Amino acid sequence: MTAKQIQRPEKFVYEPLPDLTGYFAFRKKLRSYHLTSARDKAFCKQADALYMNCEASHNGGGTEKRALCVVALAGSGKTTLVNYYLNLLPYFQSSLDAFGEQVSPILRIKLPPGSTAKSAMFEILQKMRIDDKQYKKKAEPEMPSIVLNHMKELGYKYLMVDELQHGVRGSKTGFIKRMQDVLKDLISSDDWPLHVIFVGTPEVMPIFEDEQVDRRTNMLRLAPLEAQYAWFVDYLIDEIVVKAAGMTYSFETKDNVTSRLMHAANYVMGTAILMLQETCFAAFLAGDREITVDHLRTTYLNKTGCTRRDNVFEAPEFLKIKPNKALADLLKTDEDEDDDVTY
């Protein structure tokens, strides 16, 4: 073997990024674009009902339906949907109090992983900027009334709890029972009729097996994408690429982009939207204004680290690919070689 016969990797020299002012403006514009669907109407209808019952509960005539739980798979866009309307619907907006200060009627928290019933109560207190040291030795059953008293003092009529599934630890009955008890106490007070919006994945369902929690809660399920909704994915592509990003796209029928995008996104709407946005970001930075399947192929590669034969936007039998196992080939024990490995 001579020096000329040695295969050499392509040389790389880093080039500093160009001025990104326009790029950041483009990202902000695209990320702030809200794409509406039937789920928007469904949420607003439930939110209206929650508001009307909240006002009725404070003025007489309210029912025990004081909670709404939005349930969907991870990446479905449930938190994005809820926050969009919490920022838009008039009854969730801040107003001036008697002292001329802005007061919000809703408090928003996100449960961290491994939350317990008691730590969830402290999460609420901390969000209200309450010194919680005085309550460290309080028994768990006492915490909901303490939280409600502070919420009443500060005028919070609503509470939004995101990532509720972090308050469920597998199938431990005792743990779930304690979480059920504190949530039930939060939404059943006669003194301060707090109304709550829960947001979580299907893992939250054991909490609602308690009859008292269940009967006080309406459920809103955000369905995953299915083959029958292929038309909606076509709509997503057009709305995001053309209307939101101001670009065009060119896909051939044989590319089967609609089905490939659904599969690449694990049939989850929020993930499909994010993949399209990331594709537009990369195209904009490269100076491209027409999205092709090559752009989507690169987005999927960057997202998963897959090999070419496992790229949903390239493999002929893409439906056999499991996107969340794109790196499984790294665990191989045989000596098979890949011809598309990045060295």
Short mmCIF file of C-alpha atoms in Angstrom, two decimals:
data_model
loop_
_atom_site.label_atom_id
_atom_site.label_comp_id
_atom_site.label_asym_id
_atom_site.label_seq_id
_atom_site.Cartn_x
_atom_site.Cartn_y
_atom_site.Cartn_z
CA MET A 1 0.00 0.00 0.00
CA THR A 2 1.30 3.42 -0.93
CA ALA A 3 0.49 6.79 0.59
CA LYS A 4 -1.68 7.61 -2.43
CA GLN A 5 -3.82 4.51 -1.85
CA ILE A 6 -4.79 5.42 1.73
CA GLN A 7 -8.38 6.61 2.05
CA ARG A 8 -8.44 9.90 3.87
CA PRO A 9 -11.32 11.66 5.62
CA GLU A 10 -12.53 14.96 4.30
CA LYS A 11 -10.68 17.85 5.87
CA PHE A 12 -12.74 20.25 7.92
CA VAL A 13 -12.01 23.85 8.76
CA TYR A 14 -14.48 25.61 11.05
CA GLU A 15 -16.00 28.78 9.62
CA PRO A 16 -17.47 31.34 12.04
CA LEU A 17 -21.23 31.81 11.86
CA PRO A 18 -22.49 34.72 9.76
CA ASP A 19 -24.62 37.55 11.11
CA LEU A 20 -27.67 35.78 12.57
CA THR A 21 -30.01 38.74 13.11
CA GLY A 22 -32.34 37.69 10.31
CA TYR A 23 -32.12 34.04 11.31
CA PHE A 24 -33.19 34.70 14.90
CA ALA A 25 -36.06 36.89 13.69
CA PHE A 26 -37.15 34.04 11.41
CA ARG A 27 -37.02 31.52 14.25
CA LYS A 28 -39.06 33.76 16.51
CA LYS A 29 -41.68 34.29 13.81
CA LEU A 30 -41.97 30.58 13.07
CA ARG A 31 -42.03 29.45 16.70
CA SER A 32 -44.72 31.98 17.61
CA TYR A 33 -47.02 30.82 14.81
CA HIS A 34 -49.99 29.00 16.32
CA LEU A 35 -51.60 26.41 14.11
CA THR A 36 -55.24 25.82 15.04
CA SER A 37 -57.19 22.58 14.82
CA ALA A 38 -60.17 20.87 16.41
CA ARG A 39 -58.24 20.56 19.65
CA ASP A 40 -58.24 24.37 20.01
CA LYS A 41 -62.03 24.47 19.88
CA ALA A 42 -62.30 21.57 22.31
CA PHE A 43 -59.95 23.19 24.83
CA CYS A 44 -61.63 26.60 24.66
CA LYS A 45 -65.02 25.00 25.22
CA GLN A 46 -63.70 23.24 28.33
CA ALA A 47 -61.91 26.40 29.52
CA ASP A 48 -65.11 28.43 29.15
CA ALA A 49 -66.98 25.85 31.22
CA LEU A 50 -64.27 25.96 33.89
CA TYR A 51 -64.44 29.76 34.03
CA MET A 52 -68.23 29.86 34.28
CA ASN A 53 -68.24 27.29 37.05
CA CYS A 54 -65.47 29.15 38.88
CA GLU A 55 -67.44 32.40 38.84
CA ALA A 56 -70.62 30.59 39.83
CA SER A 57 -68.77 28.89 42.70
CA HIS A 58 -67.63 32.26 44.05
CA ASN A 59 -71.10 33.74 43.68
CA GLY A 60 -73.34 30.75 44.36
CA GLY A 61 -74.52 28.04 41.99
CA GLY A 62 -71.26 26.30 41.16
CA THR A 63 -70.89 22.54 40.82
CA GLU A 64 -68.11 20.24 42.00
CA LYS A 65 -66.63 20.10 38.46
CA ARG A 66 -63.58 22.16 39.30
CA ALA A 67 -60.82 20.56 37.26
CA LEU A 68 -59.84 19.87 33.68
CA CYS A 69 -57.14 17.34 32.76
CA VAL A 70 -55.51 17.58 29.34
CA VAL A 71 -54.00 14.19 28.51
CA ALA A 72 -51.82 13.28 25.53
CA LEU A 73 -48.64 11.48 24.60
CA ALA A 74 -45.31 13.22 25.21
CA GLY A 75 -44.56 15.68 22.42
CA SER A 76 -48.21 16.17 21.48
CA GLY A 77 -48.15 19.92 22.10
CA LYS A 78 -50.52 19.81 25.07
CA THR A 79 -48.54 22.30 27.18
CA THR A 80 -48.12 24.59 24.18
CA LEU A 81 -51.86 24.49 23.56
CA VAL A 82 -52.78 25.20 27.18
CA ASN A 83 -50.25 28.01 27.64
CA TYR A 84 -51.33 29.63 24.36
CA TYR A 85 -54.88 30.01 25.58
CA LEU A 86 -53.94 30.87 29.15
CA ASN A 87 -52.16 33.85 27.58
CA LEU A 88 -55.10 34.65 25.31
CA LEU A 89 -58.44 34.00 27.01
CA PRO A 90 -59.63 37.17 28.78
CA TYR A 91 -60.61 35.58 32.09
CA PHE A 92 -57.07 34.29 32.64
CA GLN A 93 -55.45 37.73 32.18
CA SER A 94 -53.99 39.93 34.90
CA SER A 95 -55.87 42.95 36.21
CA LEU A 96 -55.16 45.87 38.52
CA ASP A 97 -55.99 45.42 42.19
CA ALA A 98 -57.05 48.14 44.64
CA PHE A 99 -53.40 49.14 45.06
CA GLY A 100 -52.76 49.52 41.34
CA GLU A 101 -50.69 46.35 41.07
CA GLN A 102 -51.05 43.66 38.40
CA VAL A 103 -52.65 40.54 39.81
CA SER A 104 -52.98 37.29 37.89
CA PRO A 105 -55.93 34.98 38.55
CA ILE A 106 -53.91 31.88 37.63
CA LEU A 107 -50.79 30.29 39.03
CA ARG A 108 -48.76 27.94 36.84
CA ILE A 109 -46.42 25.25 38.13
CA LYS A 110 -44.52 22.34 36.61
CA LEU A 111 -43.99 19.26 38.75
CA PRO A 112 -40.38 18.07 38.72
CA PRO A 113 -39.64 14.34 38.31
CA GLY A 114 -40.16 12.30 41.48
CA SER A 115 -42.66 14.72 43.01
CA THR A 116 -44.55 13.57 46.07
CA ALA A 117 -47.89 14.82 47.34
CA LYS A 118 -46.15 17.04 49.90
CA SER A 119 -43.42 18.30 47.57
CA ALA A 120 -46.13 19.27 45.07
CA MET A 121 -47.70 21.50 47.73
CA PHE A 122 -44.32 23.10 48.43
CA GLU A 123 -43.86 23.64 44.69
CA ILE A 124 -47.04 25.74 44.73
CA LEU A 125 -45.92 27.71 47.80
CA GLN A 126 -42.53 28.44 46.24
CA LYS A 127 -44.17 29.61 43.03
CA MET A 128 -46.18 32.09 45.10
CA ARG A 129 -42.89 33.17 46.76
CA ILE A 130 -44.11 32.05 50.15
CA ASP A 131 -41.45 31.27 52.77
CA ASP A 132 -42.15 27.56 53.12
CA LYS A 133 -39.64 26.88 55.93
CA GLN A 134 -42.37 27.41 58.51
CA TYR A 135 -44.32 24.50 57.02
CA LYS A 136 -41.54 21.91 56.73
CA LYS A 137 -42.74 20.01 59.77
CA LYS A 138 -46.41 20.17 58.89
CA ALA A 139 -48.13 16.86 58.21
CA GLU A 140 -49.00 16.13 54.58
CA PRO A 141 -52.80 16.25 55.11
CA GLU A 142 -52.45 19.82 56.45
CA MET A 143 -50.72 21.16 53.36
CA PRO A 144 -53.70 21.62 50.96
CA SER A 145 -55.50 23.97 53.37
CA ILE A 146 -52.27 25.96 53.88
CA VAL A 147 -51.83 26.28 50.13
CA LEU A 148 -55.45 27.29 49.62
CA ASN A 149 -55.25 29.98 52.31
CA HIS A 150 -52.26 31.59 50.58
CA MET A 151 -53.92 31.33 47.17
CA LYS A 152 -56.99 33.03 48.59
CA GLU A 153 -54.88 35.83 50.08
CA LEU A 154 -53.17 36.42 46.73
CA GLY A 155 -56.35 36.09 44.67
CA TYR A 156 -55.45 32.99 42.67
CA LYS A 157 -58.67 31.42 41.42
CA TYR A 158 -56.97 28.98 39.06
CA LEU A 159 -54.00 26.65 39.18
CA MET A 160 -52.30 25.02 36.18
CA VAL A 161 -50.24 21.92 37.01
CA ASP A 162 -48.00 20.78 34.18
CA GLU A 163 -46.21 17.40 34.00
CA LEU A 164 -48.69 15.84 36.41
CA GLN A 165 -47.29 12.39 35.53
CA HIS A 166 -44.24 13.27 37.59
CA GLY A 167 -46.48 12.87 40.62
CA VAL A 168 -47.14 9.21 39.84
CA ARG A 169 -44.55 6.63 40.84
CA GLY A 170 -45.41 3.45 39.01
CA SER A 171 -48.09 1.41 40.72
CA LYS A 172 -47.32 2.15 44.37
CA THR A 173 -50.85 2.27 45.76
CA GLY A 174 -49.97 4.21 48.91
CA PHE A 175 -48.10 6.90 47.00
CA ILE A 176 -50.92 7.36 44.48
CA LYS A 177 -53.50 7.46 47.27
CA ARG A 178 -51.67 10.34 48.97
CA MET A 179 -51.50 12.27 45.70
CA GLN A 180 -55.21 11.64 45.15
CA ASP A 181 -55.98 12.95 48.64
CA VAL A 182 -54.11 16.26 48.30
CA LEU A 183 -55.54 16.95 44.83
CA LYS A 184 -59.03 16.13 46.05
CA ASP A 185 -58.59 18.56 48.95
CA LEU A 186 -57.37 21.29 46.59
CA ILE A 187 -60.48 21.11 44.38
CA SER A 188 -63.14 20.53 47.02
CA SER A 189 -62.77 23.48 49.37
CA ASP A 190 -65.94 25.43 50.17
CA ASP A 191 -63.96 28.39 51.52
CA TRP A 192 -61.90 28.90 48.34
CA PRO A 193 -63.25 27.06 45.28
CA LEU A 194 -59.97 26.65 43.41
CA HIS A 195 -60.27 25.48 39.79
CA VAL A 196 -57.38 23.51 38.32
CA ILE A 197 -56.05 22.59 34.87
CA PHE A 198 -53.90 19.46 34.94
CA VAL A 199 -51.62 18.61 32.01
CA GLY A 200 -49.92 15.26 31.63
CA THR A 201 -49.25 12.07 29.75
CA PRO A 202 -51.46 8.96 30.06
CA GLU A 203 -49.37 7.88 33.08
CA VAL A 204 -51.51 10.27 35.16
CA MET A 205 -54.58 8.06 34.88
CA PRO A 206 -54.11 6.15 38.19
CA ILE A 207 -54.68 9.45 40.00
CA PHE A 208 -58.15 9.73 38.48
CA GLU A 209 -59.16 6.24 39.52
CA ASP A 210 -60.24 7.81 42.79
CA GLU A 211 -63.99 8.35 42.45
CA GLN A 212 -63.98 11.73 44.20
CA VAL A 213 -61.16 13.11 42.05
CA ASP A 214 -62.70 11.68 38.88
CA ARG A 215 -66.16 13.14 39.38
CA ARG A 216 -64.68 16.59 39.94
CA THR A 217 -62.63 16.47 36.72
CA ASN A 218 -63.38 16.75 33.02
CA MET A 219 -60.94 15.03 30.66
CA LEU A 220 -59.67 16.34 27.33
CA ARG A 221 -57.81 13.79 25.27
CA LEU A 222 -55.56 14.96 22.44
CA ALA A 223 -55.56 12.08 19.98
CA PRO A 224 -52.37 10.90 18.23
CA LEU A 225 -52.00 11.14 14.48
CA GLU A 226 -53.29 8.12 12.58
CA ALA A 227 -53.43 7.08 8.93
CA GLN A 228 -56.93 8.53 8.64
CA TYR A 229 -55.49 11.95 9.52
CA ALA A 230 -52.99 12.01 6.65
CA TRP A 231 -54.88 14.97 5.22
CA PHE A 232 -54.16 16.87 8.44
CA VAL A 233 -50.41 16.22 8.14
CA ASP A 234 -50.56 17.66 4.60
CA TYR A 235 -52.24 20.68 6.15
CA LEU A 236 -49.45 20.92 8.76
CA ILE A 237 -46.79 20.93 6.05
CA ASP A 238 -48.54 23.66 4.07
CA GLU A 239 -49.29 25.83 7.11
CA ILE A 240 -45.79 25.68 8.58
CA VAL A 241 -43.64 25.69 5.46
CA VAL A 242 -45.69 28.05 3.28
CA LYS A 243 -47.81 30.28 5.53
CA ALA A 244 -45.61 30.47 8.61
CA ALA A 245 -42.10 30.20 7.11
CA GLY A 246 -42.85 31.83 3.75
CA MET A 247 -41.09 29.00 1.90
CA THR A 248 -42.16 26.45 -0.68
CA TYR A 249 -41.83 22.67 -0.80
CA SER A 250 -41.33 20.13 -3.54
CA PHE A 251 -42.12 16.47 -2.85
CA GLU A 252 -42.71 13.76 -5.39
CA THR A 253 -45.52 11.27 -4.86
CA LYS A 254 -43.01 8.44 -4.56
CA ASP A 255 -41.35 10.27 -1.64
CA ASN A 256 -44.41 9.43 0.48
CA VAL A 257 -43.53 12.37 2.72
CA THR A 258 -46.85 12.47 4.59
CA SER A 259 -46.59 8.89 5.88
CA ARG A 260 -42.88 9.21 6.55
CA LEU A 261 -43.35 12.37 8.60
CA MET A 262 -46.10 10.77 10.69
CA HIS A 263 -43.92 7.74 11.39
CA ALA A 264 -40.80 9.81 12.08
CA ALA A 265 -42.78 11.83 14.63
CA ASN A 266 -44.11 8.67 16.33
CA TYR A 267 -47.57 9.81 15.24
CA VAL A 268 -47.45 12.76 17.64
CA MET A 269 -48.59 16.14 16.34
CA GLY A 270 -46.27 18.34 18.39
CA THR A 271 -43.22 16.34 17.33
CA ALA A 272 -44.24 16.56 13.65
CA ILE A 273 -44.58 20.35 13.95
CA LEU A 274 -41.19 20.67 15.63
CA MET A 275 -39.52 18.56 12.92
CA LEU A 276 -40.98 20.79 10.23
CA GLN A 277 -39.85 23.91 12.09
CA GLU A 278 -36.32 22.54 12.56
CA THR A 279 -36.22 21.70 8.86
CA CYS A 280 -37.17 25.28 7.97
CA PHE A 281 -34.55 26.67 10.39
CA ALA A 282 -31.78 24.66 8.75
CA ALA A 283 -32.95 25.50 5.23
CA PHE A 284 -33.09 29.23 6.05
CA LEU A 285 -29.56 29.14 7.46
CA ALA A 286 -28.33 27.36 4.31
CA GLY A 287 -29.98 29.95 2.08
CA ASP A 288 -32.57 27.50 0.75
CA ARG A 289 -36.18 28.56 0.34
CA GLU A 290 -37.63 25.32 -1.01
CA ILE A 291 -37.99 22.33 1.30
CA THR A 292 -37.28 18.91 -0.21
CA VAL A 293 -37.18 15.39 1.18
CA ASP A 294 -33.40 15.81 1.51
CA HIS A 295 -33.97 18.54 4.10
CA LEU A 296 -36.31 16.27 6.08
CA ARG A 297 -33.82 13.43 5.81
CA THR A 298 -31.13 15.61 7.36
CA THR A 299 -33.46 16.80 10.13
CA TYR A 300 -34.26 13.21 11.06
CA LEU A 301 -30.58 12.27 11.01
CA ASN A 302 -29.72 15.17 13.33
CA LYS A 303 -32.62 14.31 15.62
CA THR A 304 -31.93 10.58 15.96
CA GLY A 305 -28.32 9.92 14.95
CA CYS A 306 -29.57 7.05 12.76
CA THR A 307 -27.71 5.26 9.97
CA ARG A 308 -28.84 5.81 6.39
CA ARG A 309 -30.63 2.48 6.21
CA ASP A 310 -32.60 3.45 9.35
CA ASN A 311 -33.53 6.93 8.15
CA VAL A 312 -37.33 7.09 7.90
CA PHE A 313 -37.05 9.56 5.02
CA GLU A 314 -34.78 7.27 3.02
CA ALA A 315 -35.42 3.61 3.87
CA PRO A 316 -37.82 1.81 1.47
CA GLU A 317 -39.49 -0.15 4.29
CA PHE A 318 -39.60 2.77 6.72
CA LEU A 319 -42.64 1.47 8.63
CA LYS A 320 -40.44 -1.25 10.13
CA ILE A 321 -38.17 1.38 11.69
CA LYS A 322 -38.64 2.36 15.33
CA PRO A 323 -37.57 6.01 15.58
CA ASN A 324 -36.94 5.86 19.32
CA LYS A 325 -34.47 3.00 18.77
CA ALA A 326 -32.34 4.66 16.11
CA LEU A 327 -29.11 3.92 18.00
CA ALA A 328 -29.90 0.27 18.70
CA ASP A 329 -27.32 -0.81 16.10
CA LEU A 330 -24.56 0.46 18.41
CA LEU A 331 -25.37 -2.45 20.72
CA LYS A 332 -24.69 -5.03 18.01
CA THR A 333 -22.33 -7.85 18.93
CA ASP A 334 -21.63 -9.11 15.42
CA GLU A 335 -19.01 -7.81 13.04
CA ASP A 336 -21.35 -6.33 10.47
CA GLU A 337 -20.00 -3.10 9.05
CA ASP A 338 -21.92 0.05 8.29
CA ASP A 339 -21.07 2.01 5.18
CA ASP A 340 -22.54 5.25 6.45
CA VAL A 341 -20.88 5.76 9.82
CA THR A 342 -19.58 9.22 10.68
CA TYR A 343 -15.90 9.04 11.69
#
